[in-house]
Every structure is written in structure tokens, then in C-alpha cells.
Tab-separated table of C-alpha atoms in Angstrom:
chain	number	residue	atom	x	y	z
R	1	UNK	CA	-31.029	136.703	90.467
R	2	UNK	CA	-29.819	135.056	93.518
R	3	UNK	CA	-26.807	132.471	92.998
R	4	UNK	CA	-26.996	130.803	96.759
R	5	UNK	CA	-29.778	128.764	98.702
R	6	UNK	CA	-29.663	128.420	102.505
R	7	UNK	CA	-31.974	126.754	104.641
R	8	UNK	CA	-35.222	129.153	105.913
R	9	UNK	CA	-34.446	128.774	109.516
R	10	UNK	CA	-32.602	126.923	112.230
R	11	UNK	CA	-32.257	127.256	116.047
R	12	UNK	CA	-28.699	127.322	118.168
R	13	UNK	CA	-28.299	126.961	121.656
R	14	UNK	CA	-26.659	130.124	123.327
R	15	UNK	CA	-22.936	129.851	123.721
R	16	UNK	CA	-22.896	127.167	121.501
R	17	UNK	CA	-21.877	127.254	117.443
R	18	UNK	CA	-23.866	128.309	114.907
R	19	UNK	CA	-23.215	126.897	111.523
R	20	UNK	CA	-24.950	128.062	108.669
R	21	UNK	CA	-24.495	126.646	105.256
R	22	UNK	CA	-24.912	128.361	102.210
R	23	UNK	CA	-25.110	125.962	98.348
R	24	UNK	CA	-24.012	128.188	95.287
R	25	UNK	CA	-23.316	125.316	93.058
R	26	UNK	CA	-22.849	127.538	89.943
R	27	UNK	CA	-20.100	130.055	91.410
R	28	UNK	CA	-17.824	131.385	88.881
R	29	UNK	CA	-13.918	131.425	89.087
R	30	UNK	CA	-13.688	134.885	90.280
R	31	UNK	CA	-17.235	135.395	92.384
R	32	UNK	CA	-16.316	136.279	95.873
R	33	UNK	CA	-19.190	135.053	98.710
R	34	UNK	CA	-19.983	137.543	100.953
R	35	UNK	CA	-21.926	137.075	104.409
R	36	UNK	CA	-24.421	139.825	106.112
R	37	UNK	CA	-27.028	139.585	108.451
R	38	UNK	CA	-29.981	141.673	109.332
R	39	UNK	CA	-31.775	141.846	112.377
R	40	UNK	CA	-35.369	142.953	112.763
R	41	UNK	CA	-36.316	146.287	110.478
R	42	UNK	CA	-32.744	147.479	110.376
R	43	UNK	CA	-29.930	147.626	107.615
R	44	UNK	CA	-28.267	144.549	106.945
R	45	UNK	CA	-24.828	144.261	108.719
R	46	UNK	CA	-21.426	142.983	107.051
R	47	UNK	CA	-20.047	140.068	108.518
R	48	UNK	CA	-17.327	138.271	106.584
R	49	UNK	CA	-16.442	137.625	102.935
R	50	UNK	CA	-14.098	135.619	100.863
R	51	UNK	CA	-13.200	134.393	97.553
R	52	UNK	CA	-11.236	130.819	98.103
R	53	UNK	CA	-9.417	130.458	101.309
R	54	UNK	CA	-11.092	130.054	104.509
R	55	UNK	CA	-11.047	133.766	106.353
R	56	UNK	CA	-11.793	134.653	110.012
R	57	UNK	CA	-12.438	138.315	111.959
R	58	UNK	CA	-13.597	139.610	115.196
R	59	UNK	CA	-17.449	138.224	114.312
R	60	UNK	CA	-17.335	134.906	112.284
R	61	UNK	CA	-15.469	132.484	110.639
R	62	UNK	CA	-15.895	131.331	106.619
R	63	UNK	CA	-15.508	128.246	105.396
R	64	UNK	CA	-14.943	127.411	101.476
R	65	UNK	CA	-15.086	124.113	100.296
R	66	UNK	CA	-12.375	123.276	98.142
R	67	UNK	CA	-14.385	123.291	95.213
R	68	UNK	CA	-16.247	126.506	95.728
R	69	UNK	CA	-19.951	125.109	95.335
R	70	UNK	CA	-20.380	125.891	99.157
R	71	UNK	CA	-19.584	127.254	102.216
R	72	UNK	CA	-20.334	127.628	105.904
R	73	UNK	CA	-20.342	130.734	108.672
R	74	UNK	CA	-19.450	129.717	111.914
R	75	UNK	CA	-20.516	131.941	114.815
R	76	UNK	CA	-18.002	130.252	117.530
R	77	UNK	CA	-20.478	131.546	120.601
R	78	UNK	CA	-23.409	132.542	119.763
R	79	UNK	CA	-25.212	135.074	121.852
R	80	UNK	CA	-29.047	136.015	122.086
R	81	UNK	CA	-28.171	139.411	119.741
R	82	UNK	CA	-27.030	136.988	116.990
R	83	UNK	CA	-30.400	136.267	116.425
R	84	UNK	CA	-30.891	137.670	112.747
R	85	UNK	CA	-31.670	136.723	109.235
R	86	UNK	CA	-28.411	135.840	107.788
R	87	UNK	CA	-27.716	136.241	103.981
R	88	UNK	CA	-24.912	134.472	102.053
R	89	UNK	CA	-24.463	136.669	98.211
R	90	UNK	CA	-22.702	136.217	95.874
R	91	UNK	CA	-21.211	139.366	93.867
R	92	UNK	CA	-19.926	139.195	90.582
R	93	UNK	CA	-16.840	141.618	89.999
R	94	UNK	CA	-17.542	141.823	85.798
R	95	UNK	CA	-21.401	142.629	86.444
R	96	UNK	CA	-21.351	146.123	88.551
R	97	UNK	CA	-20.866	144.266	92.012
R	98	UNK	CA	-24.600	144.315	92.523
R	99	UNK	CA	-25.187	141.881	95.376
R	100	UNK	CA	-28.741	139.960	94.613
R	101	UNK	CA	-29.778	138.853	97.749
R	102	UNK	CA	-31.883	135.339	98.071
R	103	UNK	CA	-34.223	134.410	101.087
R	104	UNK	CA	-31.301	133.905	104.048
R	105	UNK	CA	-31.613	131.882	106.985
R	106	UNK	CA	-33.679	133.465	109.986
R	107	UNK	CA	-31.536	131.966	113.334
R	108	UNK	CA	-32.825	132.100	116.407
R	109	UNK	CA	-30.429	131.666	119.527
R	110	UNK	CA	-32.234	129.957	121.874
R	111	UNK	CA	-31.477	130.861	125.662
Q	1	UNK	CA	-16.032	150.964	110.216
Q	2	UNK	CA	-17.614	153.128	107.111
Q	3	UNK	CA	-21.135	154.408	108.309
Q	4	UNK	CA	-24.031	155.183	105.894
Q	5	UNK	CA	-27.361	156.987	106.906
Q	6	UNK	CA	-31.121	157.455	105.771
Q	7	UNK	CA	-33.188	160.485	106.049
Q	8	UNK	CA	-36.006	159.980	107.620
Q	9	UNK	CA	-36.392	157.115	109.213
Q	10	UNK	CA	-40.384	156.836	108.885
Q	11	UNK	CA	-42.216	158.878	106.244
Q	12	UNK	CA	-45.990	158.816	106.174
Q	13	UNK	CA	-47.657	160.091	102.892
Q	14	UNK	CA	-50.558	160.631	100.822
Q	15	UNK	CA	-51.446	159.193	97.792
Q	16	UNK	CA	-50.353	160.888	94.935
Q	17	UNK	CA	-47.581	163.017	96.382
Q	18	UNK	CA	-43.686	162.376	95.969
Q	19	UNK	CA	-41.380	161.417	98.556
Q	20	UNK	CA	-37.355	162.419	98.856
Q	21	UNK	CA	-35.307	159.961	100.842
Q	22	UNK	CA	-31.516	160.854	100.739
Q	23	UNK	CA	-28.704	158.353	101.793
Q	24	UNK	CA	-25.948	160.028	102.927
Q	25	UNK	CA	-22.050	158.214	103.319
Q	26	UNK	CA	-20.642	159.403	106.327
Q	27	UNK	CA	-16.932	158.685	106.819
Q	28	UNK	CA	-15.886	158.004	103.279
Q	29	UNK	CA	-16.500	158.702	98.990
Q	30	UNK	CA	-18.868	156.344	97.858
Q	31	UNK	CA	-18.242	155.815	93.670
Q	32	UNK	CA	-21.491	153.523	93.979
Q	33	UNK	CA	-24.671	153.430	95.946
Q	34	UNK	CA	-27.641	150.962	95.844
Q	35	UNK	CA	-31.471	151.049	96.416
Q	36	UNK	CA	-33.322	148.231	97.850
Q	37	UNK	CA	-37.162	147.975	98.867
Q	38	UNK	CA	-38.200	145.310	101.191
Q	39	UNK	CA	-41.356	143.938	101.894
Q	40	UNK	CA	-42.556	142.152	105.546
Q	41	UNK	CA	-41.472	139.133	105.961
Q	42	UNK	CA	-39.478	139.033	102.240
Q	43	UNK	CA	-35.312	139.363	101.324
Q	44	UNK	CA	-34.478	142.804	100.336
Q	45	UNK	CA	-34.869	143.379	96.138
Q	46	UNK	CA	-32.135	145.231	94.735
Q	47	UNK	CA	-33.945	148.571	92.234
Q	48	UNK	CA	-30.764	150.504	91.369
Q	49	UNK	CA	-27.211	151.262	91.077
Q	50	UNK	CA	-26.145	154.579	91.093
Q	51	UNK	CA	-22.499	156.087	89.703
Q	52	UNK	CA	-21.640	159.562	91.093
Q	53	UNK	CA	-22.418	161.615	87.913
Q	54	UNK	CA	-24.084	159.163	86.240
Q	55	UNK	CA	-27.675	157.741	85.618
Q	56	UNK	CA	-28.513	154.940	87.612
Q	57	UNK	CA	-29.209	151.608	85.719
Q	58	UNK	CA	-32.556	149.986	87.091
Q	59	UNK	CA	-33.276	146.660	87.654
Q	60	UNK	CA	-35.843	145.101	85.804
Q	61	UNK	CA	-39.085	146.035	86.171
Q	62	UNK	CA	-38.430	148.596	88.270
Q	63	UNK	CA	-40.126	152.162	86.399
Q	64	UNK	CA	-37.171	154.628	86.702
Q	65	UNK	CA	-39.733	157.730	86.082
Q	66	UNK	CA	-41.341	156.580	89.493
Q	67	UNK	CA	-38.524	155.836	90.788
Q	68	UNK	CA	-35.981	158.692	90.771
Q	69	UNK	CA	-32.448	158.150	91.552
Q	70	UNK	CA	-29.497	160.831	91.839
Q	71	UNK	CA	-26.005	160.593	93.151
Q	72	UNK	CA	-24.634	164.041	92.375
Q	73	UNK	CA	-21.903	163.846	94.908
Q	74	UNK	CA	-19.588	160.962	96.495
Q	75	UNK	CA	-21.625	161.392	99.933
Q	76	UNK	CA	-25.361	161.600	98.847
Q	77	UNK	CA	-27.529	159.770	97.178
Q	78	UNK	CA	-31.574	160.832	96.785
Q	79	UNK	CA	-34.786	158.459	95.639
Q	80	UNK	CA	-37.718	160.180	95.116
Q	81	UNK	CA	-40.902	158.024	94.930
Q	82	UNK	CA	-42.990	160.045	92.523
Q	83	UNK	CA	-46.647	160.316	92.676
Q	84	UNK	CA	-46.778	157.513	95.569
Q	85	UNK	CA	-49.542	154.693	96.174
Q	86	UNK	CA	-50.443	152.346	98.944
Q	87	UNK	CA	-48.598	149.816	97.332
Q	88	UNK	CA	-45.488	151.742	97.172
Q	89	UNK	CA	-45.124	151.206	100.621
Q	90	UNK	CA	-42.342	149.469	101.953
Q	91	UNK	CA	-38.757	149.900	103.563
Q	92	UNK	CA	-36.856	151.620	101.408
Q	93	UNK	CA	-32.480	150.347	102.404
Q	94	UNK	CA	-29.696	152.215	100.773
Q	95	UNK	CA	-25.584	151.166	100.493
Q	96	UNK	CA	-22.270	152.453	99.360
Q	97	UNK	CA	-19.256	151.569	98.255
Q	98	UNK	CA	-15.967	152.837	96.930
Q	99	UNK	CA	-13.847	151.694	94.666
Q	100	UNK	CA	-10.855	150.643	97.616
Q	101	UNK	CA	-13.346	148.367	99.532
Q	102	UNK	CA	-16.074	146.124	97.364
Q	103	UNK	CA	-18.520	145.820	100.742
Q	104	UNK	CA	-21.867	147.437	100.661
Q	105	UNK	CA	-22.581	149.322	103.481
Q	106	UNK	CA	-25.898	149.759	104.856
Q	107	UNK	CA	-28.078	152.572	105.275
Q	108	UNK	CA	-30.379	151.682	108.232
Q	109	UNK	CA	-33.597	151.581	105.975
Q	110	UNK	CA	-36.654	154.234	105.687
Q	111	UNK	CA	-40.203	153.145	106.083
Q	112	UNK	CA	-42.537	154.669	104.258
Q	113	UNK	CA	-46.265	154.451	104.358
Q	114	UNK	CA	-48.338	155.578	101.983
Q	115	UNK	CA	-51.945	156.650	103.364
């Protein structure tokens, strides 16, 4: 079953931030959170992941709270091809690494 | 980046027949690959994980004699949908990974229809 819960949808304004949250109030010590997305009847895409520090590439940045019960993806510019489903999982290293994935959050950059 | 592919992309069927869809690692040895069906409009549902030489271990409720799994090699991994019906149809996503790198890797999905 699904560990996280994200909001169903939200809008961001082209060049402008995204920042989607992502609750998973019942992480365990050594449960990494990983980030994809998946636009339209395609694959889903890796974006980011991390286990307790705050970690940035080439597409996002990830933000841990301190106590691990949440995080956030920041987009820093978001373009009109960011508009996807985004999906925050949590995998669990002891259990086969299966990743359980719960509803995401369909964004929508608005032009 | 590690690439993963689906053969075929669309598959149209008849009821009753079986279906092969093979997911195929690219650029690297994948120890473990997953099957996922999605439905419109819904989050992909994981059905199995698959060891190279191994059986795959099913979610549950998912009927592993309709649902046939086998990763004989570290770059290919088949489902065969056995004796398909309408409501078998869906888009069938596979992933990899290897034991140097935890990420899943995408396949870019099949869609099957079943007539």
C-alpha cells in the first residue's frame, strides 16, 4: 500500500515555482522518498530521490523536513512540458524495493 | 541514463487468446523488473516482481496463472496475459533495476485492448 498522500491537483504559472508537497507521516528510519512523474499515456519518468538531506539535480530540487514525515519538490521554472502527474513513493529497502505508488498530483503549468 | 523498452506498443486482441509483451533493459543488467497495469484516469498498481532466474512473487490478488511472468535473462522480461477478456484491458508499464542503482526505470507502457 501507498505510504504518501499529495494533493489531486494544483496549477503553476509558467516560469514560476512549482512546489509540490508530499505527507508520509509513518516513514521508517531507513525508507528513502523517491519522486517520478508521468505525463499523458507514457512511462513514468525519474526525477529525484533522497533519504534525509535535502538533494538537488539538473530537474528538481527535494526538500526533507527534519523529521522525515514530509517533503516538497521544487521545480525552480516550470515550463509548459512539466505538466504531468507527479508521484512521491516511498520504497522500503527490507521489503524487495517495490515502489507502491498512491494517486500523485496532476500539475498543470499554466501559460 | 539507463533506457528500458516495451514490445508492442498497442496490442489489439480477441477474447480468449493470450498476449506476450516483453520488456527489454537496454543499456544495463537488470537483477529485478516490475509489472504494473494502469487503468484511465487511475495511479499505476504494482502486479509483480520478477528476479532473473526466479519466480516472480505477485501482488495480492493478482492470479499468477493469468498472469505469466518470466525474467530468464538480465535484459528481458515477458508477461503473457493468458486467455484475455475485455476487462483485461489496460496499459500494461514495465521497470528495471540492478542491484548498483535502486531507481526503477520505466518501460514506456503497452496498451492492450481486448476486443
Amino acid at each position: 500500500d501507498a505510504k504518501t498522500t499529495q494533493p489531486t491537483s494544483m496549477d503553476c504559472a509558467e516560469g514560476r515555482a512549482a512546489n509540490l508537497p508530499c505527507n508520509h507521516s509513518t516513514i521508517s528510519g531507513n525508507e528513502y522518498v523517491y519522486w517520478y512523474r508521468q505525463i499523458h499515456s507514457q512511462g513514468p519518468q525519474y526525477i529525484i530521490h533522497g533519504l534525509k538531506n535535502n538533494e538537488t539535480n539538473e530537474m528538481a530540487s527535494l526538500i526533507i523536513t527534519e523529521d522525515r514525515k514530509s517533503s516538497t519538490l521544487i521545480l525552480p521554472h516550470a515550463t509548459l512540458r512539466d505538466t504531468a502527474v507527479y508521484y512521491c513513493i516511498v520504497r522500503t529497502p527490507s521489503t524487495g524495493n517495490q515502489f507502491y505508488f498512491g494517486t500523485g498530483t496532476s500539475l498543470t503549468v499554466i501559460p | 541514463g539507463a533506457v528500458v523498452s516495451q514490445h508492442p506498443s498497442r496490442v489489439i486482441c480477441k477474447s480468449g487468446t493470450s498476449v506476450k509483451i516483453e520488456c527489454r533493459s537496454l543499456d544495463f543488467q537488470a537483477t529485478t523488473m516490475f509489472w504494473y497495469r494502469q487503468f484511465p484516469k487511475k495511479s499505476l498498481m504494482l502486479m509483480a516482481t520478477s528476479n532473473e532466474g526466479s519466480k516472480a512473487t505477485y501482488e495480492q490478488g493478482v492470479e499468477k496463472d493469468k498472469f505469466l511472468i518470466n525474467h530468464a535473462s538480465l535484459t528481458l522480461s515477458t508477461l503473457t496475459v493468458t486467455s484475455a477478456h475485455p476487462e483485461d484491458s489496460s496499459f500494461y508499464i514495465c521497470s528495471a533495476s540492478s542491484t548498483s542503482s535502486y531507481e526503477q526505470y520505466f518501460g514506456p507502457g503497452t496498451r492492450l485492448t481486448v476486443t
